Tab-separated table of N, CA, C and O in Angstrom:
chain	number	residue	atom	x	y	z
A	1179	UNK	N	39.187	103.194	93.103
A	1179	UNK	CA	38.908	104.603	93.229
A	1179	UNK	C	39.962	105.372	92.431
A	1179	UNK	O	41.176	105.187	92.505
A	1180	UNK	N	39.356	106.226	91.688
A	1180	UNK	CA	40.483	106.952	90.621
A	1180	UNK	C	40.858	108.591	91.673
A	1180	UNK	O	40.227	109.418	92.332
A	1181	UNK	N	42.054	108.352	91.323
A	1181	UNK	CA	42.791	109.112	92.089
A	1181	UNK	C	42.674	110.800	91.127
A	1181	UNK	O	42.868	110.868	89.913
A	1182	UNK	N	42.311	112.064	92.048
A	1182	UNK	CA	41.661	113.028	91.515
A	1182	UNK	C	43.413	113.997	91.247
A	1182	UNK	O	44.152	113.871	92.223
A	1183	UNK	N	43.993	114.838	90.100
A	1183	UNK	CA	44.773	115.483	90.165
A	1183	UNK	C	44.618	116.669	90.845
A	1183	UNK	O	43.616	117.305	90.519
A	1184	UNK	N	45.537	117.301	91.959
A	1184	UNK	CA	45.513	118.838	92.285
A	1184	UNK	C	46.711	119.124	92.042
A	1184	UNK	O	47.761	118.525	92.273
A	1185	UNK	N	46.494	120.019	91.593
A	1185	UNK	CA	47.507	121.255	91.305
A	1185	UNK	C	47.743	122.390	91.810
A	1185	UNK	O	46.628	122.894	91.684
A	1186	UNK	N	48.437	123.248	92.340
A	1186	UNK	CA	48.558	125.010	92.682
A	1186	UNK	C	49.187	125.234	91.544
A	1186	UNK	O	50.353	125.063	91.188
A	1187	UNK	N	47.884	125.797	90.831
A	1187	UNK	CA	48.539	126.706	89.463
A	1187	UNK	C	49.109	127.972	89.356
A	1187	UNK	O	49.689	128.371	88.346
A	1188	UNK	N	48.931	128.700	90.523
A	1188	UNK	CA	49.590	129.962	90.574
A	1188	UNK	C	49.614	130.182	92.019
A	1188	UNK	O	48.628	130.129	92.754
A	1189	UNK	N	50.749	130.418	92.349
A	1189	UNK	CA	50.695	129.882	93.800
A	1189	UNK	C	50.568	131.627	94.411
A	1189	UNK	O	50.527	131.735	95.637
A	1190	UNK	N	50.527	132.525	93.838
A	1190	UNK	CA	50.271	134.066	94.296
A	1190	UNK	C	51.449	134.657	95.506
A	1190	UNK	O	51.222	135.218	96.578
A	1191	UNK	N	53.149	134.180	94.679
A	1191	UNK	CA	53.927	134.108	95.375
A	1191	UNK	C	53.750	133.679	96.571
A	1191	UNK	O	54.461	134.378	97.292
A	1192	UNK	N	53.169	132.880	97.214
A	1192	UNK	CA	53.368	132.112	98.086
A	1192	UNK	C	54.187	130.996	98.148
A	1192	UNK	O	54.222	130.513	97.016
A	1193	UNK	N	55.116	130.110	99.209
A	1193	UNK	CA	55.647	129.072	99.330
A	1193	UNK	C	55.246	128.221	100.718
A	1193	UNK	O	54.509	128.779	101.531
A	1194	UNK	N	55.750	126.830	100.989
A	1194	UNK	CA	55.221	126.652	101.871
A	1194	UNK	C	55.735	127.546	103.146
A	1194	UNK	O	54.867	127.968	103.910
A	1195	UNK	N	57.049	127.839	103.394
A	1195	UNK	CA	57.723	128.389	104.683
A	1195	UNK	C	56.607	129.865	104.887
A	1195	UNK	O	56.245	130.161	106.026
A	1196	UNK	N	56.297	130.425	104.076
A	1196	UNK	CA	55.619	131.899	103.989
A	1196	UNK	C	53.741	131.555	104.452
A	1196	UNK	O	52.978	132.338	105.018
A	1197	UNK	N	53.478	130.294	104.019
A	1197	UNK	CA	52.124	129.555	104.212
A	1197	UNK	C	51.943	128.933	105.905
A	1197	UNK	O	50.917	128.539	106.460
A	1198	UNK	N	53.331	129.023	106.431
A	1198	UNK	CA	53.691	128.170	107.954
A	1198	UNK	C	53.359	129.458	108.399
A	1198	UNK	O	52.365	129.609	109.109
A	1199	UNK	N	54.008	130.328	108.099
A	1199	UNK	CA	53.971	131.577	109.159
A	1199	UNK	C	52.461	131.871	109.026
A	1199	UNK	O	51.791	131.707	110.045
A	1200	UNK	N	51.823	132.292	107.876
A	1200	UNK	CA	50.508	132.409	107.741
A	1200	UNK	C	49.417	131.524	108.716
A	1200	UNK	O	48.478	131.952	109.388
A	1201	UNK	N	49.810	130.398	108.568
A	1201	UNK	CA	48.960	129.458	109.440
A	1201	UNK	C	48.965	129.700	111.061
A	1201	UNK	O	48.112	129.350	111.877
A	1202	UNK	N	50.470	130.567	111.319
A	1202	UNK	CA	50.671	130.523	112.899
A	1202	UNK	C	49.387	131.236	112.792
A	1202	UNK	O	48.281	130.806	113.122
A	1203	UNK	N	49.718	132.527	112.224
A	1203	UNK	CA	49.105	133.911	112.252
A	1203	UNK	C	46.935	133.594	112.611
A	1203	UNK	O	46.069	134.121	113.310
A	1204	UNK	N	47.015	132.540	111.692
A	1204	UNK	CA	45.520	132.497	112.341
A	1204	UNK	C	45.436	130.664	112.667
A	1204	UNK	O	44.972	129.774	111.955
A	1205	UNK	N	46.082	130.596	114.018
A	1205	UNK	CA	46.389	129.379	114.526
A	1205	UNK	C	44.733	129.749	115.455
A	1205	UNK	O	44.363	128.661	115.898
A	1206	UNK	N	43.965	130.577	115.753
A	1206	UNK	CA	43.243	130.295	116.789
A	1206	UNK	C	41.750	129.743	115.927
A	1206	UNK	O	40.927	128.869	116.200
A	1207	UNK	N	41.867	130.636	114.880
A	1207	UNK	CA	40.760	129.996	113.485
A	1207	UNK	C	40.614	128.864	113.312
A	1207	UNK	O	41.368	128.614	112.371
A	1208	UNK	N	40.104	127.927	113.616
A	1208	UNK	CA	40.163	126.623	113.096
A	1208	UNK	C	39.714	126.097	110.994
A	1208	UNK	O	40.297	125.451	110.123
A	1209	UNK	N	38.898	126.572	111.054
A	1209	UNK	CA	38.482	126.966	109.698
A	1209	UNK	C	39.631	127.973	108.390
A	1209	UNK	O	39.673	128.008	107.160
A	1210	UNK	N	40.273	128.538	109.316
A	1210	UNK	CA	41.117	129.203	108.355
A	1210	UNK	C	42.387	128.457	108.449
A	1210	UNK	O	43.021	128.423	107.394
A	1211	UNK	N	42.885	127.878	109.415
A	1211	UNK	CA	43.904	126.658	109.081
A	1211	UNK	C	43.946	125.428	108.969
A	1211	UNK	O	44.985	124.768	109.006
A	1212	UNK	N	42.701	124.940	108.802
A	1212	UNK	CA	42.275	124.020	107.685
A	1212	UNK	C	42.734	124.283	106.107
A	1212	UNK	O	43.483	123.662	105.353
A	1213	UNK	N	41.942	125.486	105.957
A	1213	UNK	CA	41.931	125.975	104.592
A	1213	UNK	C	42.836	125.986	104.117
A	1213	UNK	O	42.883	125.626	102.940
A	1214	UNK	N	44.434	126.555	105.043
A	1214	UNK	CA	46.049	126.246	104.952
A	1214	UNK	C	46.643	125.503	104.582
A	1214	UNK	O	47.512	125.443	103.712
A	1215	UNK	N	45.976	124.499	105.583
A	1215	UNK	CA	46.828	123.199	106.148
A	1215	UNK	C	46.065	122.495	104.372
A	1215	UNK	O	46.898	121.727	103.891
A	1216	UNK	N	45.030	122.597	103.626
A	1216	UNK	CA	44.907	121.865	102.701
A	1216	UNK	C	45.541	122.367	101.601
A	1216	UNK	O	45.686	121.452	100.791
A	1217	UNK	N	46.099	123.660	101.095
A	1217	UNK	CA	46.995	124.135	100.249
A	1217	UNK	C	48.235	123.812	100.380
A	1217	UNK	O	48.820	123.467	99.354
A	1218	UNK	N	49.209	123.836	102.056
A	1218	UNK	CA	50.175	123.450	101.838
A	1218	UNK	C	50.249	121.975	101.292
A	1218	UNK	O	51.159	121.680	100.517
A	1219	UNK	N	49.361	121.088	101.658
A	1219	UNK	CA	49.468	119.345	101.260
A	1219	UNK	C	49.255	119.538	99.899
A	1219	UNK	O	49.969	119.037	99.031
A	1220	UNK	N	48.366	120.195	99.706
A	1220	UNK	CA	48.366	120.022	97.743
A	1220	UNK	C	49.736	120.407	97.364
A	1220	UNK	O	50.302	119.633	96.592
A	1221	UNK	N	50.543	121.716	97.854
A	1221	UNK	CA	51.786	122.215	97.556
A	1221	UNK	C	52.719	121.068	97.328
A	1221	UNK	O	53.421	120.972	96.321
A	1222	UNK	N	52.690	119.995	98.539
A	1222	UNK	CA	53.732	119.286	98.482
A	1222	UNK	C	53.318	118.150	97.453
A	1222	UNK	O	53.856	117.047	97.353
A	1223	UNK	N	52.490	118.529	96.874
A	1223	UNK	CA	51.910	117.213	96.032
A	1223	UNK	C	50.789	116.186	96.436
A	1223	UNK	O	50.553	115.274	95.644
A	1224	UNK	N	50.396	116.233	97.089
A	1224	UNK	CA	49.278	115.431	97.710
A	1224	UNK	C	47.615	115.612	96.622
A	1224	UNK	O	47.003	116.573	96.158
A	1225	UNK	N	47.445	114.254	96.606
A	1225	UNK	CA	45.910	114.260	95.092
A	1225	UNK	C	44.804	114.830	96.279
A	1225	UNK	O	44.979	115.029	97.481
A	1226	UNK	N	44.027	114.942	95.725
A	1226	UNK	CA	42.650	115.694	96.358
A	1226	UNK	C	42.261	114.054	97.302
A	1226	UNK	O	42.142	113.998	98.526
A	1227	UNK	N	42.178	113.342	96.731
A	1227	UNK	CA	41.970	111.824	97.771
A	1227	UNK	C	42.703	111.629	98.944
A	1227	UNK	O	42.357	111.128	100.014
A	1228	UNK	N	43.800	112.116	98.569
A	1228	UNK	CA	44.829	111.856	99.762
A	1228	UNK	C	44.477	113.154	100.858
A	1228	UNK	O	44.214	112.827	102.015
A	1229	UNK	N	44.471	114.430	100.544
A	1229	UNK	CA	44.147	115.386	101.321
A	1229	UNK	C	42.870	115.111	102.160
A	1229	UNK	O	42.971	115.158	103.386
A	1230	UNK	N	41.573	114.804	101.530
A	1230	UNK	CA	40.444	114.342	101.892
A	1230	UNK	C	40.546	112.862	103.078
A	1230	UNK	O	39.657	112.498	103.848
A	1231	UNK	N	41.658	112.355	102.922
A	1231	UNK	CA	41.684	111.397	103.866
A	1231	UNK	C	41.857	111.849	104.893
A	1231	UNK	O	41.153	111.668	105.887
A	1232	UNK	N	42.949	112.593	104.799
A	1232	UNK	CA	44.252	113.495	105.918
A	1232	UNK	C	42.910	114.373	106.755
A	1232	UNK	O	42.468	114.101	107.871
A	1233	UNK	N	42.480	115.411	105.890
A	1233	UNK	CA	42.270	116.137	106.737
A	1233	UNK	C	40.337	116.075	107.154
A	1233	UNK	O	39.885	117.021	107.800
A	1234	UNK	N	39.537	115.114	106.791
A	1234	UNK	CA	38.442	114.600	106.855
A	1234	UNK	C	38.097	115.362	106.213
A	1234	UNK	O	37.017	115.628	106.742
A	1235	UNK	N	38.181	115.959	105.434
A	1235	UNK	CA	37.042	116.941	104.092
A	1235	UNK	C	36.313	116.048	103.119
A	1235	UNK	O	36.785	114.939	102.868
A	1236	UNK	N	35.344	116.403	102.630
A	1236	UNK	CA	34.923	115.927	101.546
A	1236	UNK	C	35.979	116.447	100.432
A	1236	UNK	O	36.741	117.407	100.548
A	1237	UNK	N	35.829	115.532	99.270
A	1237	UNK	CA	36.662	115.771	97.632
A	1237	UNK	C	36.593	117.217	96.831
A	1237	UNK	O	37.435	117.815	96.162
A	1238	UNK	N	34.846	117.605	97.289
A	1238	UNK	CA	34.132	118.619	96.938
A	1238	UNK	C	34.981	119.989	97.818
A	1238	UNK	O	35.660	120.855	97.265
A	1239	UNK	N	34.809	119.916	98.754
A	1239	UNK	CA	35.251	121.017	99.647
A	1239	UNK	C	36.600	121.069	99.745
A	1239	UNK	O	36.978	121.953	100.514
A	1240	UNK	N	38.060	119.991	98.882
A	1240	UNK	CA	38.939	120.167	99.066
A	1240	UNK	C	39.412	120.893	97.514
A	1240	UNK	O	40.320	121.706	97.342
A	1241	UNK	N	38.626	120.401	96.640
A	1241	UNK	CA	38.826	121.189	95.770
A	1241	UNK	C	38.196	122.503	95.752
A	1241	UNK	O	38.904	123.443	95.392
A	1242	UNK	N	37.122	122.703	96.043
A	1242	UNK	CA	36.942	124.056	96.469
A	1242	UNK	C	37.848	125.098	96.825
A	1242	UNK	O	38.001	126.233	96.374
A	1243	UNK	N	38.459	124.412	97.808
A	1243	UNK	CA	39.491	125.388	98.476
A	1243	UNK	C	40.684	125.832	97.259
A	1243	UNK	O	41.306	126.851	96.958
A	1244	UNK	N	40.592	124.511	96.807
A	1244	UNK	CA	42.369	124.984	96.061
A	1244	UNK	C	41.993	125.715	95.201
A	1244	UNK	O	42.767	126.659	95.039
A	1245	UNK	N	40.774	125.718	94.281
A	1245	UNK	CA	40.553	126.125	93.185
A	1245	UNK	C	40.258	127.610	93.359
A	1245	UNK	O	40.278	128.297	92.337
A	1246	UNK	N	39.924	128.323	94.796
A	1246	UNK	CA	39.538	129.485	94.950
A	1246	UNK	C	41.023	129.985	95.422
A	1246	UNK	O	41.343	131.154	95.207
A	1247	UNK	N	41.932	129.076	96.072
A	1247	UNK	CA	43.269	129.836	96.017
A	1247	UNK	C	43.773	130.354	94.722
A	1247	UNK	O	44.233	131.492	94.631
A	1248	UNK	N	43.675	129.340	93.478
A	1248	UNK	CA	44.612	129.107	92.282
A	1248	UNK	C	43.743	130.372	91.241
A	1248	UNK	O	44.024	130.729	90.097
A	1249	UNK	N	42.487	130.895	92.260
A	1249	UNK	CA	42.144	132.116	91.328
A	1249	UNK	C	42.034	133.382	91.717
A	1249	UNK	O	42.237	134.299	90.922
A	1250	UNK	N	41.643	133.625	93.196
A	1250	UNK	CA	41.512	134.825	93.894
A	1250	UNK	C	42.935	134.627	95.014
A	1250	UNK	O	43.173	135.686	95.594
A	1251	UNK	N	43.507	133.937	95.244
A	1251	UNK	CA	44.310	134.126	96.193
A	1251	UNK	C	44.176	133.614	97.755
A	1251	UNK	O	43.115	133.111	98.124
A	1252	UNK	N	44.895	133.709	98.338
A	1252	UNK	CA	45.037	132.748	99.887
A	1252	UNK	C	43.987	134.610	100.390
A	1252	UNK	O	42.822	134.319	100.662
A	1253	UNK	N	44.124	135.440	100.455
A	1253	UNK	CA	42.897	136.390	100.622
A	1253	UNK	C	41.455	136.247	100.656
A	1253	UNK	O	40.553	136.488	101.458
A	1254	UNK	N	41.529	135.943	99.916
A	1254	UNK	CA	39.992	135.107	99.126
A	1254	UNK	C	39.829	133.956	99.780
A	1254	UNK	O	38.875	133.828	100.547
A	1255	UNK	N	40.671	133.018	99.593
A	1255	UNK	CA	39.973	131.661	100.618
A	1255	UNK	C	39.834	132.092	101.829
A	1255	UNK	O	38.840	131.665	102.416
A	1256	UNK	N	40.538	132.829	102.416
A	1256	UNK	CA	40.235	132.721	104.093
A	1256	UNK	C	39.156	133.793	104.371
A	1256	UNK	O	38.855	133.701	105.561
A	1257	UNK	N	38.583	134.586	103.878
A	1257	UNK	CA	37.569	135.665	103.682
A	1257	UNK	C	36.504	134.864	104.170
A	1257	UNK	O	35.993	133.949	103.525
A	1258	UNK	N	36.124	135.263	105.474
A	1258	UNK	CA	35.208	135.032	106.544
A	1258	UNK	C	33.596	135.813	106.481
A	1258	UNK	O	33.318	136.933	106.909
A	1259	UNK	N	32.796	134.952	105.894
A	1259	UNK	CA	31.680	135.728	105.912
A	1259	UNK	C	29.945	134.802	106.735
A	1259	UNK	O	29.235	133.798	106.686
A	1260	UNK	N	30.138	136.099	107.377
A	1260	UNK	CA	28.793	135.467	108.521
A	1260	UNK	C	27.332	135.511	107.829
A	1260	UNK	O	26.767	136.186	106.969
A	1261	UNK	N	27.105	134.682	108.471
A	1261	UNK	CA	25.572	134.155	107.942
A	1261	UNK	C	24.462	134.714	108.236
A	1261	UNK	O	24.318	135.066	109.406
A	1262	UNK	N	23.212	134.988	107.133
A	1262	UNK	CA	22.344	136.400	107.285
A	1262	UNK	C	21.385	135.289	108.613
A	1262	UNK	O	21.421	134.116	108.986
A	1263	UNK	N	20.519	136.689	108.978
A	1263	UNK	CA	20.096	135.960	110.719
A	1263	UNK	C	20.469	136.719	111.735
A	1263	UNK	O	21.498	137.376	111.894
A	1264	UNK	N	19.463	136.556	112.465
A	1264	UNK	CA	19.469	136.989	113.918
A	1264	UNK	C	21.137	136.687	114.429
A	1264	UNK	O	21.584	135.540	114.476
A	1265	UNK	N	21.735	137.580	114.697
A	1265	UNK	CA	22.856	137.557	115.746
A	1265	UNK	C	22.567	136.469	117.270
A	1265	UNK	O	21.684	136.650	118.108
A	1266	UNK	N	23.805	135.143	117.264
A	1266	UNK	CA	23.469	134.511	118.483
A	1266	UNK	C	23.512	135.692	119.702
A	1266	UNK	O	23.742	136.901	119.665
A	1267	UNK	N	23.182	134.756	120.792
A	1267	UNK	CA	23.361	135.770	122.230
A	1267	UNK	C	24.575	135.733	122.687
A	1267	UNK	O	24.878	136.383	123.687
């Protein structure tokens, strides 16, 4: 299995210590500290294979994530949008 490169190409002044606090901040989100928790591992260097192991994502959806950080910003990835449809009860 060929091992996939990730990168944070522009990290949008972010670091990891500033990305910890962020993560407390929406610790009840599960979905939005995922999304975290897979930027800081790329941060520290971790390949898209290795993240995908770690955090059960598909390859697809882990690059997703980084690639929408490394262009719109940690704003942009966590940008929560509900699905058209009847409102549950």
């Amino acid at each position: 299995m060929k091992m996939k490169k990730a990168e944070i190409t522009n990290t949008h002044g972010y670091t990891a210590e500033s990305l910890k606090k962020v993560k407390s901040k929406y610790s009840d989100i599960k979905k939005a500290e995922t999304k975290i928790t897979v930027i800081m591992l790329c941060m520290d260097g971790f390949g898209v294979n290795q993240i995908e192991k770690l955090t059960k994502l598909s390859d697809n959806t882990v690059s997703k994530y980084i690639n929408i950080f490394n262009e719109d910003g940690l704003e942009k990835l966590l940008e929560y949008k509900t699905s058209p449809g009847r409102k549950s009860r």
